[in-house]
Coordinates of C-alpha atoms and ligand atoms in Angstrom, one line a residue:
X553 CA 0.0 0.0 0.0
X554 CA 1.2 3.5 -0.8
X555 CA 2.1 5.8 2.1
X556 CA -0.3 8.7 2.6
X557 CA 1.3 12.1 1.8
X558 CA -0.6 13.5 4.8
X559 CA 1.4 11.4 7.2
X560 CA 4.5 13.5 6.5
X561 CA 5.4 16.6 8.4
X562 CA 7.7 19.0 6.6
X563 CA 11.0 17.6 7.7
X564 CA 9.8 14.1 6.7
X565 CA 8.9 15.4 3.3
X566 CA 12.3 17.1 2.9
X567 CA 14.0 13.8 3.9
X568 CA 12.0 11.9 1.2
X569 CA 13.0 14.4 -1.4
X570 CA 16.7 14.4 -0.5
X571 CA 16.9 10.6 -0.3
X572 CA 15.5 10.4 -3.8
X573 CA 17.6 13.2 -5.2
X574 CA 14.6 15.3 -6.2
X575 CA 14.7 19.1 -6.4
X576 CA 14.5 20.5 -2.9
X577 CA 12.0 23.2 -3.9
X578 CA 9.4 20.4 -4.4
X579 CA 8.8 20.2 -0.6
X580 CA 7.6 23.8 -0.4
X581 CA 5.5 23.5 -3.5
X582 CA 3.7 20.4 -2.4
X583 CA 3.0 21.7 1.1
X584 CA 1.8 25.0 -0.3
X585 CA -0.5 23.2 -2.7
X586 CA -2.1 20.8 -0.3
X587 CA -2.1 22.7 3.0
X588 CA -2.3 26.4 2.0
X589 CA -4.4 26.2 -1.2
X590 CA -5.9 22.9 0.0
X591 CA -6.5 21.9 -3.6
X592 CA -7.6 18.3 -4.3
X593 CA -6.0 17.9 -7.7
X594 CA -2.2 17.5 -8.0
X595 CA -0.2 20.6 -8.5
X596 CA 1.3 20.4 -12.0
X597 CA 2.9 23.8 -12.1
X598 CA 6.5 24.5 -11.1
X599 CA 7.2 20.8 -10.5
X600 CA 9.1 18.5 -12.8
X601 CA 7.4 15.6 -14.5
X602 CA 9.9 13.2 -12.8
X603 CA 9.1 14.5 -9.3
X604 CA 5.4 14.4 -10.0
X605 CA 5.7 10.8 -11.3
X606 CA 7.7 9.8 -8.2
X607 CA 5.0 11.2 -5.8
X608 CA 2.2 9.6 -7.8
X609 CA 3.9 6.3 -7.8
X610 CA 4.8 6.1 -4.1
X611 CA 2.3 8.4 -2.3
X612 CA -1.5 8.3 -1.7
X613 CA -3.1 11.7 -1.8
X614 CA -6.7 10.6 -1.0
X615 CA -8.5 11.8 2.1
X616 CA -11.1 10.3 4.4
X617 CA -14.4 10.1 2.5
X618 CA -17.3 12.3 3.6
X619 CA -20.0 9.7 4.3
X620 CA -22.7 12.0 5.8
X621 CA -23.0 15.7 6.6
X622 CA -25.5 16.9 9.3
X623 CA -26.1 20.6 9.3
X624 CA -27.8 21.9 12.5
X625 CA -31.0 23.8 11.9
X626 CA -30.5 25.8 15.2
X627 CA -27.1 27.1 14.6
X628 CA -24.5 26.7 11.9
X629 CA -22.8 23.6 13.4
X630 CA -21.8 20.9 10.9
X631 CA -21.2 17.3 11.8
X632 CA -19.3 15.1 9.4
X633 CA -19.2 11.4 9.4
X634 CA -16.0 10.2 7.7
X635 CA -15.5 6.8 6.2
X636 CA -11.9 5.5 6.5
X637 CA -10.2 3.1 4.1
X638 CA -11.0 0.1 6.4
X639 CA -14.7 1.2 6.6
X640 CA -14.3 2.5 10.2
X641 CA -16.1 5.8 10.7
X642 CA -15.2 8.8 12.8
X643 CA -16.9 12.1 13.4
X644 CA -15.7 15.7 13.1
X645 CA -17.6 18.9 14.1
X646 CA -17.4 22.4 12.8
X647 CA -18.5 24.8 15.5
X648 CA -19.3 28.3 14.3
X649 CA -18.4 31.6 15.9
X650 CA -19.1 34.7 13.9
X651 CA -18.4 33.7 10.3
X652 CA -15.4 31.5 11.4
X653 CA -15.2 28.1 12.7
X654 CA -13.5 25.9 15.3
X655 CA -13.0 22.3 14.4
X656 CA -13.4 19.5 16.8
X657 CA -11.2 16.6 15.6
X658 CA -11.3 12.9 16.5
X659 CA -8.0 11.1 17.4
X660 CA -9.2 7.5 17.6
X661 CA -11.9 5.2 16.3
X662 CA -13.9 4.8 19.5
X663 CA -12.1 5.3 22.8
X664 CA -10.6 3.1 25.5
X665 CA -11.3 5.4 28.5
X666 CA -14.9 4.3 28.9
X667 CA -16.2 7.4 30.7
X668 CA -19.7 6.8 32.0
X669 CA -21.1 10.1 30.6
X670 CA -19.7 9.8 27.1
X671 CA -21.4 8.3 24.1
X672 CA -18.1 7.6 22.3
X673 CA -16.9 5.4 25.2
X674 CA -19.6 2.9 24.6
X675 CA -18.0 1.9 21.4
X676 CA -14.7 0.8 23.0
X677 CA -11.4 1.4 21.2
X678 CA -11.2 0.1 17.7
X679 CA -7.9 1.7 16.6
X680 CA -5.8 4.8 16.6
X681 CA -6.1 7.2 13.7
X682 CA -3.1 7.9 11.5
X683 CA -1.8 11.4 11.2
X684 CA -3.2 11.5 7.7
X685 CA -6.7 10.7 9.0
X686 CA -6.5 13.5 11.6
X687 CA -5.2 16.1 9.1
X688 CA -7.6 14.7 6.5
X689 CA -10.6 15.6 8.7
X690 CA -9.5 19.2 8.7
X691 CA -8.8 19.4 5.0
X692 CA -12.1 17.8 4.0
X693 CA -14.1 20.1 6.4
X694 CA -12.2 23.1 4.9
X695 CA -13.0 22.0 1.3
X696 CA -16.6 21.4 2.3
X697 CA -16.9 24.9 3.6
X698 CA -15.2 26.3 0.5
X699 CA -17.8 24.6 -1.8
X700 CA -20.9 24.9 0.5
X701 CA -20.4 28.1 2.4
X702 CA -18.0 30.0 0.1
X703 CA -16.2 32.9 1.9
X704 CA -16.6 31.1 5.2
X705 CA -13.7 28.6 4.8
X706 CA -11.9 30.0 7.9
X707 CA -11.1 27.4 10.5
X708 CA -9.2 29.3 13.1
X709 CA -9.2 26.9 16.1
X710 CA -8.5 23.2 16.4
X711 CA -9.7 21.3 19.5
X712 CA -8.9 17.6 20.0
X713 CA -12.2 17.0 21.7
X714 CA -13.9 14.6 19.3
X715 CA -13.8 10.8 19.6
X716 CA -10.8 9.3 21.3
X717 CA -8.2 10.2 23.9
X718 CA -5.6 12.2 22.0
X719 CA -2.8 11.5 24.5
X720 CA -3.4 7.8 24.0
X721 CA -2.5 8.3 20.4
X722 CA 0.4 10.6 21.1
X723 CA 2.6 10.2 18.1
X724 CA 0.0 10.6 15.4
X725 CA -1.6 13.6 17.2
X726 CA 1.8 15.2 17.7
X727 CA 2.7 14.9 14.1
X728 CA -0.7 16.2 13.0
X729 CA -0.1 19.3 15.3
X730 CA 3.3 19.8 13.6
X731 CA 1.6 19.9 10.2
X732 CA -1.1 22.3 11.5
X733 CA 1.5 24.6 13.1
X734 CA 4.0 24.5 10.2
X735 CA 4.4 27.8 8.4
X736 CA 4.7 25.7 5.3
X737 CA 1.5 23.9 6.2
X738 CA -1.8 25.3 7.5
X739 CA 0.1 27.7 9.7
X740 CA -2.3 27.7 12.6
X741 CA -1.1 29.6 15.6
X742 CA 0.1 27.6 18.6
X743 CA -2.4 29.2 20.9
X744 CA -5.2 28.1 18.6
X745 CA -4.8 24.4 19.1
X746 CA -6.1 22.6 22.3
X747 CA -5.7 19.0 23.2
X748 CA -8.1 17.6 25.7
X749 CA -7.3 14.7 27.9
X750 CA -9.1 12.6 30.5
X751 CA -5.8 12.6 32.5
X752 CA -3.8 9.9 30.7
X753 CA -0.5 10.1 32.5
X754 CA 1.7 8.3 30.1
X755 CA 0.8 11.0 27.5
X756 CA 1.2 13.8 30.1
X757 CA 4.7 12.6 30.9
X758 CA 5.7 13.2 27.3
X759 CA 3.8 16.5 27.0
X760 CA 6.2 19.1 28.3
X761 CA 9.2 17.6 26.5
X762 CA 7.6 16.9 23.2
X763 CA 4.5 18.9 22.5
X764 CA 5.1 22.2 20.7
X765 CA 3.4 24.6 23.1
X766 CA -0.2 23.9 22.2
X767 CA -2.9 24.3 24.9
X768 CA -3.9 21.6 27.2
X769 CA -7.4 20.9 28.6
X770 CA -8.1 18.4 31.4
X771 CA -11.5 16.8 31.7
X772 CA -11.8 17.1 35.5
X773 CA -15.5 16.7 36.2
X774 CA -15.2 16.1 39.9
X775 CA -12.7 17.0 42.6
X776 CA -13.9 14.0 44.7
X777 CA -12.2 10.7 44.1
X778 CA -15.3 8.5 44.4
X779 CA -17.2 10.6 41.9
X780 CA -14.3 11.0 39.5
X781 CA -13.8 7.2 39.6
X782 CA -17.3 6.7 38.5
X783 CA -17.2 9.2 35.7
X784 CA -13.7 8.6 34.5
X785 CA -12.6 5.0 35.3
X786 CA -8.9 5.7 34.5
X787 CA -8.9 7.9 37.6
X788 CA -8.3 4.7 39.6
X789 CA -5.1 4.0 37.7
X790 CA -4.1 7.7 37.2
X791 CA -5.5 9.6 40.1
X792 CA -6.3 13.3 39.8
X793 CA -3.8 14.4 42.4
X794 CA -1.0 12.8 40.4
X795 CA -2.4 14.1 37.1
X796 CA -2.3 17.6 38.5
X797 CA 1.3 17.3 39.5
X798 CA 2.2 16.6 35.9
X799 CA 0.0 19.4 34.6
X800 CA 1.4 21.9 37.2
X801 CA 4.9 21.2 35.9
X802 CA 4.0 22.2 32.3
X803 CA 5.7 25.5 31.3
X804 CA 3.2 28.0 30.2
X805 CA 3.6 31.0 28.0
X806 CA 2.5 34.5 29.0
X807 CA -1.3 34.6 28.9
X808 CA -1.5 30.8 28.5
X809 CA -3.8 28.8 30.7
X810 CA -4.7 25.3 31.4
X811 CA -8.4 24.7 30.7
X812 CA -10.3 22.5 33.1
X813 CA -13.5 21.1 31.7
X814 CA -16.2 20.3 34.1
X815 CA -19.4 18.5 33.0
X816 CA -22.3 19.4 35.2
X817 CA -24.6 16.5 35.8
X818 CA -27.9 17.1 37.6
X819 CA -27.9 16.0 41.2
X820 CA -24.4 14.4 40.9
X821 CA -21.7 17.0 40.8
X822 CA -23.6 20.3 40.5
X823 CA -23.9 21.3 44.1
X824 CA -22.3 24.3 45.8
X825 CA -20.1 21.9 47.8
X826 CA -18.8 20.4 44.5
X827 CA -18.1 23.9 43.3
X828 CA -16.2 24.9 46.5
X829 CA -14.0 21.9 46.4
X830 CA -13.3 22.5 42.8
X831 CA -12.5 26.2 43.4
X832 CA -10.2 25.3 46.3
X833 CA -8.4 22.7 44.2
X834 CA -7.8 25.1 41.3
X835 CA -7.4 28.5 43.1
X836 CA -4.0 30.0 42.4
X837 CA -3.4 27.9 39.3
X838 CA -3.2 29.3 35.8
X839 CA -6.7 27.9 35.3
X840 CA -9.6 28.6 33.1
X841 CA -12.8 26.5 33.8
X842 CA -15.2 25.4 31.1
X843 CA -18.5 24.4 32.5
X844 CA -20.3 22.0 30.2
X845 CA -23.9 21.1 31.0
X846 CA -24.2 17.4 30.4
X847 CA -25.5 16.6 27.0
X848 CA -27.9 13.6 27.0
X849 CA -27.6 10.9 24.3
X850 CA -29.8 7.8 23.6
X851 CA -29.7 5.6 26.7
X852 CA -27.6 7.9 28.9
X853 CA -28.0 7.5 32.6
X854 CA -27.5 11.1 33.6
X855 CA -29.5 14.3 33.2
X856 CA -28.7 17.9 32.3
X857 CA -28.6 20.3 35.2
X858 CA -31.1 23.1 35.8
X859 CA -29.9 26.5 34.6
X860 CA -30.1 27.9 38.1
X861 CA -27.6 25.3 39.4
X862 CA -25.3 26.1 36.6
X863 CA -25.4 29.8 37.5
X864 CA -24.9 29.0 41.2
X865 CA -22.0 26.8 40.4
X866 CA -20.3 29.6 38.4
X867 CA -21.0 32.1 41.2
X868 CA -19.1 30.0 43.7
X869 CA -16.1 29.7 41.3
X870 CA -16.2 33.5 40.8
X871 CA -15.6 33.9 44.5
X872 CA -12.3 31.9 44.0
X873 CA -11.5 34.4 41.1
X874 CA -11.2 31.6 38.6
X875 CA -12.3 32.6 35.1
X876 CA -15.2 30.4 34.2
X877 CA -17.1 30.0 31.0
X878 CA -20.4 28.3 30.7
X879 CA -20.2 26.5 27.4
X880 CA -23.3 26.7 25.3
X881 CA -24.5 23.6 23.6
X882 CA -24.1 23.9 19.9
X883 CA -25.3 21.3 17.4
X884 CA -27.1 19.2 19.9
X885 CA -30.0 18.8 17.5
X886 CA -27.7 16.7 15.3
X887 CA -26.0 14.9 18.2
X888 CA -22.8 16.9 17.5
X889 CA -22.3 18.4 21.0
X890 CA -19.7 17.2 23.4
X891 CA -20.0 13.5 24.2
X892 CA -22.6 12.9 21.6
X893 CA -20.3 11.5 19.0
X894 CA -20.8 7.8 18.3
X895 CA -20.1 6.5 14.9
X896 CA -20.9 2.9 15.4
X897 CA -24.0 2.9 13.2
Ligands
SAH1436 N1 -10.7 12.1 25.7 C1 -10.6 13.5 25.7 C2 -11.2 14.2 24.6 C3 -12.7 13.9 24.2 S1 -13.9 14.5 25.2 C4 -11.1 14.0 27.1 O1 -11.6 13.2 27.9 O2 -10.9 15.2 27.4 C5 -14.1 16.2 25.0 C6 -14.9 16.9 26.1 O3 -16.3 16.5 26.0 C7 -14.5 16.4 27.5 O4 -14.4 17.4 28.4 C8 -15.6 15.4 27.8 O5 -15.6 15.2 29.1 C9 -16.8 16.1 27.3 N2 -18.0 15.3 27.2 C10 -18.0 13.9 27.0 N3 -19.3 13.5 27.0 C11 -20.1 14.5 27.3 C12 -21.5 14.7 27.5 N4 -22.3 13.7 27.4 N5 -22.0 15.9 27.8 C13 -21.1 17.0 27.9 N6 -19.8 16.9 27.7 C14 -19.3 15.7 27.4

């Protein structure tokens, strides 16, 4: 099988070119064509016939196939179902803000974390995604915007909050980030990429050495051990206190924060006591809290909180002077909101 072109970061591509004695300028031309112009057809200008023939012979330029597109009727959220070469499917969501978008990428087919509030977890882990399948979600969504909402093909933020645990597929996610960040590639700013983790310590251990400065989000969900164990079973193996020691050691740039995500579940973790304990845990840290009202899915065992409880919870956190955002639910009419992604069917 041919190797995917989209598995190569820029230094990889340069290495291929020099090993095969091709003209070094081909690297810049190919990256420009595929990642800046994002064209689907091969670039035939400025590139010799022999170089072109080489890449056509040894590299695959196809992208994950768009199997279904759901457009929300409430907002401009778009959910894509992608079909991969082995017929596995993953979902990707475009979340609108003004006339721009954030993209929520999947990192695995299914997920091994088995969190009790998450629809994806019910699928179990099928396999990791390759870098090309991660980058491919972005390129296909961009092209879809260019043809369906011309003028709006601006994807300014990338969040790894779709299916999968990104730190459990560290190498492929890291390389995808390198391509996104590359000035030769899509050239997305380092502050515009966020990787969200359930607290997978083997990945956190590699984070500070190897991840090129992108933002980190931790799915915290409860400061209490018992409750967090129920919500995020890997908390038994990788307890929150230990997770936080790794996160606290990550060097942050000026104005950079760690985002702590907190799902609010009615009658479970939405009381003022929960908020106080959370506030005490995070006070003094470079923290930003994202409160996410639980999004129900078919067969889910939890309920969404009342709006009053959400407001009260935030008011407690305000007393600790921790910046807190209540995340609105976008795209929930097409099951595109957080935790509603499940591509089994
Ligand atoms: N595995 C990573 C990334 C995927 S989840 C992680 O755990 O962070 C992305 C965010 O969606 C997480 O904060 C997750 O906890 C949240 N989420 C999952 N299911 C949800 C649901 N049913 N309602 C609201 N948020 C949910």
